[in-house]
Coordinates of C-alpha atoms in Angstrom, one line a residue:
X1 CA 108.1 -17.9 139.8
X2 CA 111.8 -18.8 140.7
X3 CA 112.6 -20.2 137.2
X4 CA 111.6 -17.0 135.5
X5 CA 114.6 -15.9 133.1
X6 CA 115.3 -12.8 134.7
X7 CA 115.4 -14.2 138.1
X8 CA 117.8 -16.9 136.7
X9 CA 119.9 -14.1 135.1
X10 CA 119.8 -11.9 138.4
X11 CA 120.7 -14.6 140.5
X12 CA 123.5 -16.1 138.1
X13 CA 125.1 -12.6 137.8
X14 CA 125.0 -11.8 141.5
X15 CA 126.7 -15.2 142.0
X16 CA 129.8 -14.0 140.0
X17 CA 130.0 -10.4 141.2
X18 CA 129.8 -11.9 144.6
X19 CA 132.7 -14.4 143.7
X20 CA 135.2 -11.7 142.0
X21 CA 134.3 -10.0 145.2
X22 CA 135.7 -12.6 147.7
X23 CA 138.4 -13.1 145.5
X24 CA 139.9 -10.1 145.3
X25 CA 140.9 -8.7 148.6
X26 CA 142.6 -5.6 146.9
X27 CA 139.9 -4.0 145.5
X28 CA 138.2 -3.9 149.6
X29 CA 141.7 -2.8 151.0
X30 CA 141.6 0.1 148.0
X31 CA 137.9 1.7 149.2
X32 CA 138.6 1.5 152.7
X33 CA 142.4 3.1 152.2
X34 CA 140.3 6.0 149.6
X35 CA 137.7 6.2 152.8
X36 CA 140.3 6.6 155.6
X37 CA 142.4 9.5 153.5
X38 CA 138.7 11.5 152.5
X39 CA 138.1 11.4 156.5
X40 CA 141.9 12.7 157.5
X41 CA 141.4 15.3 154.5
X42 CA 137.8 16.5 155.8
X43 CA 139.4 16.4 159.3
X44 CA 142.0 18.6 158.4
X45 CA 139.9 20.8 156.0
X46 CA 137.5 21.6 159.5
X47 CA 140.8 22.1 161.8
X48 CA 141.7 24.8 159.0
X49 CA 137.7 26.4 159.2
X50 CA 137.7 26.3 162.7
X51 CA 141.1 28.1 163.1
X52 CA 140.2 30.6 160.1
X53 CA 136.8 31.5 161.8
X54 CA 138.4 31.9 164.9
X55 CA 141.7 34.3 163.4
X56 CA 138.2 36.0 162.0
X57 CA 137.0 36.9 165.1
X58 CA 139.7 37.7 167.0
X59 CA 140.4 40.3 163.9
X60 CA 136.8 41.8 164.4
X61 CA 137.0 42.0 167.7
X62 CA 140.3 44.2 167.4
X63 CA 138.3 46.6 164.8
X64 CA 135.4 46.7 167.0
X65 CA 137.4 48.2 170.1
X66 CA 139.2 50.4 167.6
X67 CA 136.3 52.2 166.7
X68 CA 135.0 52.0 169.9
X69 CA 132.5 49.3 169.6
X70 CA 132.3 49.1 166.1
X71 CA 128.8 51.5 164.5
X72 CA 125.5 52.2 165.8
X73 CA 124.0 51.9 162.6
X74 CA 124.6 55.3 161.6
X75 CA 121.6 58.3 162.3
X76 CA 121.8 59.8 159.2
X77 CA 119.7 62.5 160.5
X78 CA 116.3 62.9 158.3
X79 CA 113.8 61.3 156.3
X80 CA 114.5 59.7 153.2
X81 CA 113.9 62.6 150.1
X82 CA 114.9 65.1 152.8
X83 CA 117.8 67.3 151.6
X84 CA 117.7 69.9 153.6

């Protein structure tokens, strides 16, 4: 079962990937520098949400006590088709 030729093939080829692997410590040093600069970019990129959303609020809570607390919904007075 071992000696099929795709085993022998698989095998073979993971034995050379494997080697350019250990062989070239750059390429492992390049994902893990791409890895750390996507986590400072999404760390910055929620830092920026969080203070938007917050700006947001503070903002609609201004508005709100402007117009003294901001609707009721609005009692339009009538049933809909009514026009009189």
């Amino acid at each position: 079962m071992l000696s099929h030729p795709w085993i022998v093939y698989t095998v073979a080829f993971l034995n050379v990937r494997i080697e350019k692997a250990r062989n070239a410590p750059t390429r492992g040093a390049s994902a893990v520098e791409w890895v750390i600069i996507t986590a400072i970019i999404a760390g910055v990129a929620l830092g920026l949400a969080t203070l938007i959303k917050t700006l947001v609020e503070g903002k609609q809570g201004e508005i709100e006590n402007q117009f003294g607390g901001g609707g009721g919904g609005g009692d339009g007075g009538g049933e809909v088709g009514d026009q009189g």
